[in-house]
Tab-separated table of C-alpha atoms and ligand atoms in Angstrom:
chain	number	residue	atom	x	y	z
A	152	MET	CA	-30.086	67.828	-247.740
A	153	THR	CA	-29.723	69.267	-244.234
A	154	LYS	CA	-26.401	70.872	-243.475
A	155	LYS	CA	-24.093	69.164	-240.983
A	156	ARG	CA	-23.747	71.469	-237.937
A	157	ILE	CA	-20.213	71.987	-236.622
A	158	MET	CA	-18.848	73.549	-233.455
A	159	ILE	CA	-15.156	74.540	-233.675
A	160	LEU	CA	-13.233	74.908	-230.406
A	161	GLY	CA	-9.922	76.708	-230.938
A	162	CYS	CA	-11.039	78.206	-234.284
A	163	THR	CA	-8.182	80.758	-234.427
A	164	GLY	CA	-5.329	78.210	-234.233
A	165	SER	CA	-3.531	76.269	-236.933
A	166	ILE	CA	-6.070	73.400	-237.053
A	167	GLY	CA	-9.025	75.768	-236.673
A	168	THR	CA	-7.812	77.992	-239.511
A	169	THR	CA	-7.210	75.038	-241.852
A	170	ALA	CA	-10.688	73.699	-241.065
A	171	LEU	CA	-12.311	77.076	-241.774
A	172	LYS	CA	-10.440	77.498	-245.034
A	173	THR	CA	-11.724	74.133	-246.279
A	174	LEU	CA	-15.253	74.572	-244.928
A	175	ASP	CA	-15.497	77.949	-246.677
A	176	SER	CA	-15.861	76.146	-250.002
A	177	LEU	CA	-18.309	73.565	-248.609
A	178	ARG	CA	-20.979	75.909	-247.271
A	179	ASP	CA	-23.769	74.001	-249.027
A	180	SER	CA	-23.084	70.963	-246.859
A	181	PHE	CA	-21.723	72.324	-243.584
A	182	GLU	CA	-22.803	75.053	-241.193
A	183	ILE	CA	-20.678	76.415	-238.351
A	184	VAL	CA	-22.948	76.897	-235.357
A	185	ALA	CA	-20.451	77.761	-232.601
A	186	ILE	CA	-16.812	78.814	-232.282
A	187	SER	CA	-14.288	79.543	-229.523
A	188	ALA	CA	-10.931	81.258	-229.169
A	189	HIS	CA	-8.811	82.077	-226.123
A	190	THR	CA	-7.445	85.621	-226.508
A	191	ASP	CA	-7.584	86.456	-230.223
A	192	LEU	CA	-10.756	88.544	-230.093
A	193	SER	CA	-10.320	90.285	-233.449
A	194	SER	CA	-9.959	87.003	-235.394
A	195	LEU	CA	-12.893	85.534	-233.477
A	196	LEU	CA	-15.070	88.488	-234.505
A	197	LEU	CA	-13.994	88.229	-238.145
A	198	ILE	CA	-14.707	84.486	-238.264
A	199	ALA	CA	-18.098	84.953	-236.572
A	200	GLU	CA	-19.064	87.550	-239.190
A	201	LYS	CA	-17.696	85.683	-242.190
A	202	PHE	CA	-19.411	82.382	-241.337
A	203	ARG	CA	-22.491	83.937	-239.662
A	204	VAL	CA	-21.887	81.987	-236.473
A	205	ASN	CA	-24.522	82.570	-233.799
A	206	ASN	CA	-22.665	81.230	-230.755
A	207	VAL	CA	-19.275	82.657	-229.912
A	208	CYS	CA	-16.978	82.111	-226.937
A	209	LEU	CA	-13.781	83.781	-225.719
A	210	THR	CA	-12.145	81.805	-222.899
A	211	GLY	CA	-9.112	83.884	-221.987
A	212	LYS	CA	-10.477	87.367	-221.162
A	213	ASN	CA	-13.464	88.485	-219.127
A	214	ASP	CA	-13.344	92.243	-219.749
A	215	VAL	CA	-14.858	92.179	-223.221
A	216	ASP	CA	-17.285	94.702	-224.695
A	217	VAL	CA	-20.230	92.372	-225.404
A	218	THR	CA	-21.853	94.884	-227.768
A	219	LEU	CA	-19.155	93.898	-230.297
A	220	PHE	CA	-21.082	90.676	-230.823
A	221	GLY	CA	-24.444	92.263	-231.633
A	222	SER	CA	-27.279	89.773	-231.427
A	223	LYS	CA	-25.042	86.680	-231.234
A	224	ASN	CA	-25.019	84.481	-228.116
A	225	PHE	CA	-21.773	85.326	-226.410
A	226	TYR	CA	-19.974	83.154	-223.816
A	227	LEU	CA	-16.966	84.047	-221.662
A	228	MET	CA	-14.195	82.111	-219.911
A	229	GLU	CA	-13.990	78.325	-219.507
A	230	SER	CA	-17.332	78.193	-217.669
A	231	GLY	CA	-18.925	79.893	-220.689
A	232	LEU	CA	-17.265	77.394	-223.025
A	233	LEU	CA	-18.691	74.471	-221.061
A	234	GLU	CA	-22.123	76.136	-221.116
A	235	MET	CA	-21.916	76.678	-224.887
A	236	ILE	CA	-21.039	73.001	-225.382
A	237	ARG	CA	-24.019	72.011	-223.235
A	238	LEU	CA	-26.548	74.370	-224.822
A	239	VAL	CA	-25.761	74.552	-228.530
A	240	GLU	CA	-26.950	71.667	-230.660
A	241	CYS	CA	-24.561	70.368	-233.307
A	242	ASP	CA	-23.663	67.171	-235.151
A	243	ILE	CA	-19.937	67.238	-234.401
A	244	VAL	CA	-17.409	69.260	-232.409
A	245	LEU	CA	-13.935	69.909	-233.845
A	246	GLN	CA	-11.806	69.983	-230.684
A	247	ALA	CA	-8.765	72.060	-231.753
A	248	ILE	CA	-7.817	73.759	-228.479
A	249	SER	CA	-4.132	73.199	-227.700
A	250	GLY	CA	-2.670	71.494	-224.633
A	251	SER	CA	-4.100	70.104	-221.413
A	252	SER	CA	-6.556	72.994	-221.072
A	253	ALA	CA	-8.742	71.200	-223.629
A	254	LEU	CA	-9.474	68.282	-221.308
A	255	ARG	CA	-12.535	69.758	-219.560
A	256	SER	CA	-14.200	70.791	-222.802
A	257	THR	CA	-13.525	67.363	-224.332
A	258	PHE	CA	-15.200	65.710	-221.342
A	259	ALA	CA	-18.066	68.240	-221.600
A	260	CYS	CA	-18.661	67.194	-225.226
A	261	ILE	CA	-18.967	63.589	-224.093
A	262	GLU	CA	-21.323	64.502	-221.244
A	263	SER	CA	-23.591	66.340	-223.664
A	264	HIS	CA	-23.490	63.410	-226.123
A	265	LYS	CA	-21.673	65.269	-228.896
A	266	ASN	CA	-19.502	63.423	-231.408
A	267	ILE	CA	-15.932	64.726	-231.532
A	268	ALA	CA	-13.399	65.251	-234.314
A	269	LEU	CA	-10.489	65.222	-231.890
A	270	ALA	CA	-7.306	67.086	-232.813
A	271	ASN	CA	-6.259	67.700	-229.211
A	272	LYS	CA	-4.050	64.666	-228.563
A	273	GLU	CA	-3.456	65.722	-224.938
A	274	SER	CA	-7.120	64.853	-224.188
A	275	ILE	CA	-6.436	61.289	-225.259
A	276	VAL	CA	-3.051	61.017	-223.553
A	277	MET	CA	-4.450	62.340	-220.264
A	278	GLY	CA	-7.997	60.971	-220.488
A	279	GLY	CA	-6.923	57.493	-221.636
A	280	ASN	CA	-9.299	54.600	-221.054
A	281	LEU	CA	-11.508	56.752	-218.828
A	282	LEU	CA	-12.252	59.049	-221.761
A	283	PHE	CA	-13.015	56.184	-224.145
A	284	ASN	CA	-15.198	54.329	-221.617
A	285	LEU	CA	-17.232	57.473	-220.933
A	286	ALA	CA	-17.583	58.094	-224.679
A	287	LYS	CA	-18.723	54.514	-225.259
A	288	ASN	CA	-21.299	54.693	-222.465
A	289	ALA	CA	-22.593	58.030	-223.796
A	290	GLY	CA	-22.780	56.731	-227.381
A	291	VAL	CA	-20.258	59.359	-228.498
A	292	ASN	CA	-17.980	58.726	-231.494
A	293	ILE	CA	-14.422	60.051	-231.378
A	294	PHE	CA	-12.786	60.567	-234.783
A	295	PRO	CA	-9.024	61.207	-234.645
A	296	VAL	CA	-7.724	64.275	-236.514
A	297	ASP	CA	-4.000	63.707	-235.961
A	298	SER	CA	-2.840	62.750	-239.475
A	299	GLU	CA	-1.169	59.508	-238.382
A	300	HIS	CA	-4.180	58.342	-236.395
A	301	SER	CA	-6.645	59.407	-239.054
A	302	THR	CA	-4.653	57.213	-241.451
A	303	LEU	CA	-4.448	54.300	-239.021
A	304	ASP	CA	-8.181	54.546	-238.319
A	305	ALA	CA	-8.991	54.353	-242.034
A	306	LEU	CA	-6.549	51.469	-242.622
A	307	ILE	CA	-7.816	49.482	-239.637
A	308	ARG	CA	-11.429	49.929	-240.771
A	309	ALA	CA	-10.498	48.808	-244.289
A	310	HIS	CA	-8.447	45.745	-243.358
A	311	GLY	CA	-9.879	44.548	-240.034
A	312	LYS	CA	-8.070	44.764	-236.713
A	313	ASN	CA	-7.631	40.994	-236.275
A	314	ALA	CA	-5.352	40.682	-239.291
A	315	ILE	CA	-3.003	43.452	-238.101
A	316	ASP	CA	0.292	42.746	-236.399
A	317	SER	CA	1.434	46.315	-235.680
A	318	LEU	CA	0.832	49.995	-236.296
A	319	VAL	CA	3.689	51.893	-237.939
A	320	ILE	CA	3.628	55.607	-237.121
A	321	THR	CA	5.684	57.865	-239.372
A	322	ALA	CA	7.604	60.902	-238.085
A	323	SER	CA	9.243	63.642	-240.125
A	324	GLY	CA	12.156	63.695	-237.675
A	325	GLY	CA	11.745	67.452	-237.187
A	326	PRO	CA	14.292	70.197	-237.914
A	327	PHE	CA	17.110	68.479	-235.974
A	328	ARG	CA	16.945	65.074	-237.634
A	329	ASN	CA	20.545	65.346	-238.841
A	330	TYR	CA	21.993	67.267	-235.876
A	331	LYS	CA	24.748	65.688	-233.814
A	332	LEU	CA	24.024	65.165	-230.100
A	333	VAL	CA	26.458	67.889	-229.113
A	334	ASP	CA	24.904	70.389	-231.554
A	335	LEU	CA	21.442	69.938	-230.007
A	336	GLU	CA	22.700	71.814	-226.936
A	337	GLY	CA	22.997	75.088	-228.803
A	338	VAL	CA	19.752	75.193	-230.785
A	339	THR	CA	17.409	78.164	-230.359
A	340	LEU	CA	13.617	78.505	-230.287
A	341	ASP	CA	13.726	79.905	-233.833
A	342	ASP	CA	15.630	76.801	-234.975
A	343	ALA	CA	13.081	74.548	-233.264
A	344	LEU	CA	10.164	76.356	-234.914
A	345	LYS	CA	11.493	75.722	-238.439
A	346	HIS	CA	9.581	72.522	-239.107
A	347	PRO	CA	10.673	71.005	-242.434
A	348	THR	CA	7.271	69.768	-243.641
A	349	TRP	CA	4.325	70.867	-241.431
A	350	SER	CA	3.052	74.311	-240.460
A	351	MET	CA	1.550	74.056	-236.948
A	352	GLY	CA	1.096	75.837	-233.593
A	353	GLN	CA	4.163	76.658	-231.456
A	354	LYS	CA	3.860	73.949	-228.780
A	355	ILE	CA	3.378	71.048	-231.190
A	356	THR	CA	6.211	72.348	-233.388
A	357	VAL	CA	8.658	72.273	-230.459
A	358	ASP	CA	7.289	68.806	-229.586
A	359	SER	CA	8.068	67.699	-233.134
A	360	ALA	CA	11.664	68.835	-232.715
A	361	THR	CA	12.219	66.740	-229.544
A	362	LEU	CA	10.042	63.866	-230.886
A	363	ALA	CA	7.789	64.350	-227.816
A	364	ASN	CA	4.996	64.828	-230.350
A	365	LYS	CA	5.687	61.333	-231.658
A	366	GLY	CA	5.775	60.113	-228.051
A	367	LEU	CA	2.349	61.635	-227.399
A	368	GLU	CA	1.156	60.018	-230.630
A	369	VAL	CA	2.425	56.591	-229.591
A	370	ILE	CA	0.436	56.910	-226.354
A	371	GLU	CA	-2.532	58.293	-228.327
A	372	ALA	CA	-2.445	55.279	-230.684
A	373	SER	CA	-2.235	52.817	-227.807
A	374	TYR	CA	-5.480	54.166	-226.298
A	375	LEU	CA	-7.314	54.813	-229.562
A	376	PHE	CA	-6.628	51.409	-231.081
A	377	ASN	CA	-6.005	49.396	-227.910
A	378	MET	CA	-2.485	48.262	-228.885
A	379	ASP	CA	0.462	47.612	-226.569
A	380	GLU	CA	3.955	49.041	-227.071
A	381	GLN	CA	5.215	45.876	-228.774
A	382	HIS	CA	2.710	46.435	-231.579
A	383	ILE	CA	3.478	50.083	-232.246
A	384	GLU	CA	6.499	51.113	-234.320
A	385	VAL	CA	7.890	54.540	-235.180
A	386	VAL	CA	9.810	55.181	-238.379
A	387	ILE	CA	11.372	58.426	-239.567
A	388	HIS	CA	10.031	59.481	-242.957
A	389	PRO	CA	11.361	62.990	-243.702
A	390	GLN	CA	9.012	63.788	-246.615
A	391	SER	CA	5.772	63.393	-244.553
A	392	ILE	CA	3.938	61.880	-247.523
A	393	VAL	CA	3.227	58.463	-246.009
A	394	HIS	CA	1.034	59.251	-243.014
A	395	SER	CA	1.477	55.883	-241.260
A	396	LEU	CA	1.091	52.225	-242.145
A	397	ILE	CA	-0.301	48.983	-240.822
A	398	ARG	CA	1.807	45.835	-240.795
A	399	MET	CA	-0.349	42.766	-241.401
A	400	LYS	CA	0.206	39.382	-239.799
A	401	ASN	CA	0.650	37.968	-243.318
A	402	GLY	CA	3.656	40.239	-243.897
A	403	ALA	CA	2.004	42.912	-246.061
A	404	LEU	CA	2.139	46.634	-245.324
A	405	TYR	CA	-0.618	49.106	-246.180
A	406	ALA	CA	-0.073	52.865	-246.208
A	407	GLN	CA	-1.880	56.084	-247.006
A	408	LEU	CA	-0.108	58.761	-249.070
A	409	SER	CA	-1.053	62.417	-249.464
A	410	PRO	CA	0.635	65.831	-249.238
A	411	PRO	CA	1.446	67.094	-245.711
A	412	ASP	CA	-1.756	69.100	-245.321
A	413	MET	CA	-4.074	68.769	-242.303
A	414	ALA	CA	-7.125	69.628	-244.437
A	415	LEU	CA	-7.608	65.955	-245.342
A	416	PRO	CA	-7.552	64.381	-241.849
A	417	ILE	CA	-9.606	67.284	-240.460
A	418	MET	CA	-12.278	66.883	-243.140
A	419	ASN	CA	-12.288	63.076	-242.907
A	420	ALA	CA	-13.031	63.369	-239.182
A	421	ILE	CA	-15.655	66.107	-239.520
A	422	ASN	CA	-17.306	64.563	-242.554
A	423	ASN	CA	-17.347	60.866	-241.604
A	424	ASN	CA	-18.866	59.849	-244.957
A	425	TYR	CA	-21.540	62.576	-244.851
A	426	ILE	CA	-20.779	63.785	-248.368
A	427	GLU	CA	-18.286	62.667	-250.990
A	428	LEU	CA	-15.261	64.881	-250.464
A	429	GLN	CA	-13.467	66.077	-253.589
A	430	ASN	CA	-10.136	67.852	-254.136
A	431	ILE	CA	-9.427	68.503	-250.453
A	432	VAL	CA	-5.717	68.155	-251.234
A	433	SER	CA	-4.004	68.079	-254.614
A	434	PRO	CA	-3.221	64.619	-256.025
A	435	LEU	CA	0.378	63.449	-255.731
A	436	ASN	CA	2.614	63.363	-258.737
A	437	PHE	CA	4.397	60.005	-258.439
A	438	THR	CA	7.284	60.781	-260.734
A	439	SER	CA	8.462	63.629	-258.526
A	440	LEU	CA	8.294	61.565	-255.319
A	441	SER	CA	11.335	60.261	-253.537
A	442	LEU	CA	10.345	58.554	-250.309
A	443	THR	CA	12.868	57.526	-247.666
A	444	PHE	CA	12.619	55.839	-244.271
A	445	GLU	CA	15.113	55.564	-241.427
A	446	LYS	CA	15.366	54.423	-237.810
A	447	TYR	CA	15.029	57.027	-235.088
A	448	ASP	CA	17.961	57.646	-232.786
A	449	GLU	CA	17.193	56.981	-229.105
A	450	LEU	CA	20.370	58.709	-227.984
A	451	ARG	CA	19.544	62.076	-229.553
A	452	PHE	CA	15.777	61.837	-228.997
A	453	PRO	CA	15.414	59.956	-225.687
A	454	ILE	CA	11.930	61.294	-224.947
A	455	LEU	CA	10.373	58.828	-227.383
A	456	LYS	CA	11.735	55.892	-225.398
A	457	ASP	CA	10.134	57.355	-222.269
A	458	ALA	CA	6.809	57.613	-224.093
A	459	PHE	CA	6.987	53.921	-225.005
A	460	ARG	CA	7.689	53.210	-221.322
A	461	CYS	CA	4.515	55.128	-220.441
A	462	VAL	CA	2.513	52.894	-222.781
A	463	THR	CA	3.858	49.839	-220.949
A	464	LEU	CA	3.351	51.243	-217.454
A	465	LYS	CA	0.041	53.096	-218.125
A	466	GLY	CA	-1.590	54.224	-214.807
A	467	GLY	CA	-0.659	57.862	-214.297
A	468	TYR	CA	2.518	57.704	-216.424
A	469	PRO	CA	1.041	59.177	-219.632
A	470	ILE	CA	-0.490	62.031	-217.607
A	471	ALA	CA	2.862	62.712	-215.918
A	472	PHE	CA	4.602	62.587	-219.307
A	473	ASN	CA	2.281	65.262	-220.656
A	474	GLY	CA	2.462	67.499	-217.561
A	475	ALA	CA	6.259	67.363	-217.394
A	476	ASN	CA	6.590	67.975	-221.119
A	477	GLU	CA	4.274	71.012	-221.049
A	478	VAL	CA	6.380	72.600	-218.299
A	479	ALA	CA	9.678	71.759	-219.983
A	480	VAL	CA	8.563	73.094	-223.379
A	481	GLU	CA	7.284	76.317	-221.812
A	482	ALA	CA	10.614	76.703	-219.939
A	483	PHE	CA	12.475	76.267	-223.232
A	484	ILE	CA	10.193	78.782	-224.992
A	485	GLN	CA	10.809	81.278	-222.164
A	486	GLY	CA	14.567	80.756	-222.503
A	487	ASP	CA	14.910	79.187	-219.021
A	488	ILE	CA	16.360	75.855	-220.142
A	489	PRO	CA	18.248	74.739	-223.250
A	490	PHE	CA	16.550	72.500	-225.806
A	491	HIS	CA	18.296	69.257	-224.864
A	492	LEU	CA	17.067	69.499	-221.264
A	493	ILE	CA	13.387	69.170	-222.251
A	494	SER	CA	13.743	65.394	-222.418
A	495	SER	CA	15.818	65.309	-219.195
A	496	VAL	CA	13.053	67.117	-217.277
A	497	VAL	CA	10.467	64.620	-218.532
A	498	HIS	CA	12.745	61.673	-217.767
A	499	GLU	CA	13.375	62.820	-214.206
A	500	VAL	CA	9.657	63.369	-213.490
A	501	LEU	CA	8.926	59.849	-214.755
A	502	GLU	CA	11.346	58.440	-212.139
A	503	THR	CA	8.596	59.029	-209.555
A	504	ASN	CA	6.087	56.208	-209.116
A	505	TRP	CA	2.995	57.071	-211.202
A	506	SER	CA	1.492	53.593	-211.228
A	507	THR	CA	-1.810	54.700	-209.699
A	508	GLY	CA	-3.972	56.242	-212.405
A	509	ALA	CA	-7.011	58.493	-212.062
A	510	SER	CA	-10.645	57.446	-211.818
A	511	ASP	CA	-12.197	60.777	-212.784
A	512	ILE	CA	-11.320	64.087	-214.417
A	513	GLU	CA	-10.361	65.773	-211.138
A	514	GLY	CA	-7.988	62.875	-210.445
A	515	ILE	CA	-6.412	63.420	-213.865
A	516	PHE	CA	-5.857	67.103	-213.112
A	517	LEU	CA	-4.357	66.269	-209.689
A	518	LEU	CA	-1.796	63.910	-211.250
A	519	HIS	CA	-1.091	66.403	-214.022
A	520	GLU	CA	-0.567	69.205	-211.522
A	521	LYS	CA	1.720	67.014	-209.403
A	522	ALA	CA	3.857	66.252	-212.468
A	523	MET	CA	3.976	69.942	-213.378
A	524	VAL	CA	5.115	70.923	-209.871
A	525	LEU	CA	7.870	68.310	-209.981
A	526	ALA	CA	8.943	69.441	-213.444
A	527	LYS	CA	9.092	73.078	-212.308
A	528	LYS	CA	11.394	72.002	-209.454
A	529	VAL	CA	13.717	70.295	-211.934
A	530	VAL	CA	13.708	73.420	-214.124
A	531	LYS	CA	14.395	75.664	-211.107
A	532	ARG	CA	17.266	73.450	-209.953
A	533	TRP	CA	18.829	73.802	-213.380
A	534	CYS	CA	18.309	77.597	-213.436
A	535	ASP	CA	19.837	77.908	-209.920
A	536	SER	CA	22.887	75.893	-210.970
A	537	GLU	CA	23.580	78.206	-213.917
B	857	NDP	P1	-2.562	76.548	-231.962
B	857	NDP	O1	-1.672	76.973	-230.869
B	857	NDP	O2	-2.274	77.006	-233.342
B	857	NDP	O3	-4.087	76.976	-231.625
B	857	NDP	C1	-4.660	76.739	-230.381
B	857	NDP	C2	-6.112	77.177	-230.354
B	857	NDP	O4	-6.629	76.953	-229.035
B	857	NDP	C3	-6.318	78.680	-230.628
B	857	NDP	O5	-7.599	78.883	-231.178
B	857	NDP	C4	-6.257	79.290	-229.217
B	857	NDP	O6	-6.952	80.545	-229.124
B	857	NDP	C5	-6.959	78.220	-228.402
B	857	NDP	N1	-6.472	78.141	-227.021
B	857	NDP	C6	-5.188	78.247	-226.581
B	857	NDP	N2	-5.139	78.097	-225.242
B	857	NDP	C7	-6.405	77.903	-224.827
B	857	NDP	C8	-7.005	77.710	-223.541
B	857	NDP	N3	-6.280	77.679	-222.407
B	857	NDP	N4	-8.350	77.547	-223.474
B	857	NDP	C9	-9.114	77.572	-224.605
B	857	NDP	N5	-8.607	77.767	-225.847
B	857	NDP	C10	-7.262	77.912	-225.957
B	857	NDP	O7	-2.624	74.941	-231.884
B	857	NDP	P2	-2.764	73.909	-233.101
B	857	NDP	O8	-3.931	74.277	-233.948
B	857	NDP	O9	-1.446	73.663	-233.734
B	857	NDP	O10	-3.093	72.566	-232.296
B	857	NDP	C11	-4.345	72.350	-231.666
B	857	NDP	C12	-4.376	70.915	-231.154
B	857	NDP	O11	-4.331	70.021	-232.281
B	857	NDP	C13	-3.175	70.541	-230.275
B	857	NDP	O12	-3.585	69.694	-229.252
B	857	NDP	C14	-2.238	69.821	-231.239
B	857	NDP	O13	-1.423	68.883	-230.597
B	857	NDP	C15	-3.239	69.123	-232.155
B	857	NDP	N6	-2.718	68.858	-233.501
B	857	NDP	C16	-2.301	69.901	-234.285
B	857	NDP	C17	-1.787	69.677	-235.542
B	857	NDP	C18	-1.397	70.804	-236.444
B	857	NDP	O14	-1.095	70.576	-237.611
B	857	NDP	N7	-1.378	72.038	-235.976
B	857	NDP	C19	-1.642	68.287	-236.075
B	857	NDP	C20	-2.152	67.282	-235.182
B	857	NDP	C21	-2.663	67.556	-233.952
B	857	NDP	P3	-6.160	81.964	-229.382
B	857	NDP	O15	-5.782	81.956	-230.824
B	857	NDP	O16	-7.185	82.991	-229.057
B	857	NDP	O17	-4.982	81.960	-228.461
B	858	MG	MG1	0.549	63.942	-236.004
């Protein structure tokens, strides 16, 4: 049997590392043909050696001693990444770069007709229908890696879209699920990074604390599965065992349960029925499970309501949501604004009229940049008033 060839973009991050750990034990079936990182050169070198990867890219530095890579093909900066995507043949790309900087490489995968296991939700939120139309025309399959969407994808395939009334996305509620509104004002970055159930990169962990991550996921689900906001629900499920559900028109609910471990959704997306996967995560012990569900609180986590609004308004709203949120989260990480202002920054940026969407990737970046500039003004106004 020929090995399935994989390219991993963002191989040094949380998703990339989990993928590599799982693929390490599946070397008979999978081969890693290309990898990228941004600045973590030493990890990139180690991974390239360990998995004998022939194509290696570092996007965030251009003063690198190329002799370190011996006879491997070595690519530098974003232009090198796009070239690597164009030149290296593979069966699927795991897109695990974080944030909006992944958009160009996601589009490049589509242009070079490469199927994508897509972890980077920002590509979907910003690329929207444009991304999916281009993928369809290029014959490219996009397999969601986000655990909720991986679950929804599997459930929709199993039960048929026509019989479904709504998608129910679960959320852990993050570290501040039980905090009072007034207490949210004093939380620190360290507090925000203490996620109760998932171990992830810094940006997405802060997003989980504000519920912006769930907002991005609501938008992601609306584009992926073509559902409007009235047919997407969010429910808080603190144990992160049920990874989303579908509510059928006949009243039934179907769910998928597994431990909170990204190995399963990553491998489902990469594998796509190529081999029979075994023991990717440990089986659940029912008798020790205690599963609870609760409503989310719009007052303490207002950003989620704004995300639902973006699904209704579409156009450039999802792009503006993402741009404003990236700026606000970075300002919080840098200590420029307190935690509770992240959602206020996003809300204020969404007050502008974003009804005109983008018709190409440059248009997406223009809208994104405009939202970021506005968000920076809001942040600066707050800093000046302090
Ligand atoms: P991390 O921050 O852990 O890793 C990001 C990866 O992208 C690293 O390899 C990093 O390289 C690289 N990178 C960072 N900036 C750039 C850039 N400007 N250009 C190119 N490469 C870059 O992120 P995660 O693994 O947590 O998340 C990756 C994506 O997957 C995000 O979009 C996230 O929302 C999504 N996701 C993550 C989940 C998780 O469990 N972590 C769950 C669901 C979705 P370097 O190490 O060299 O800096
Ligand atoms: Mg998720």
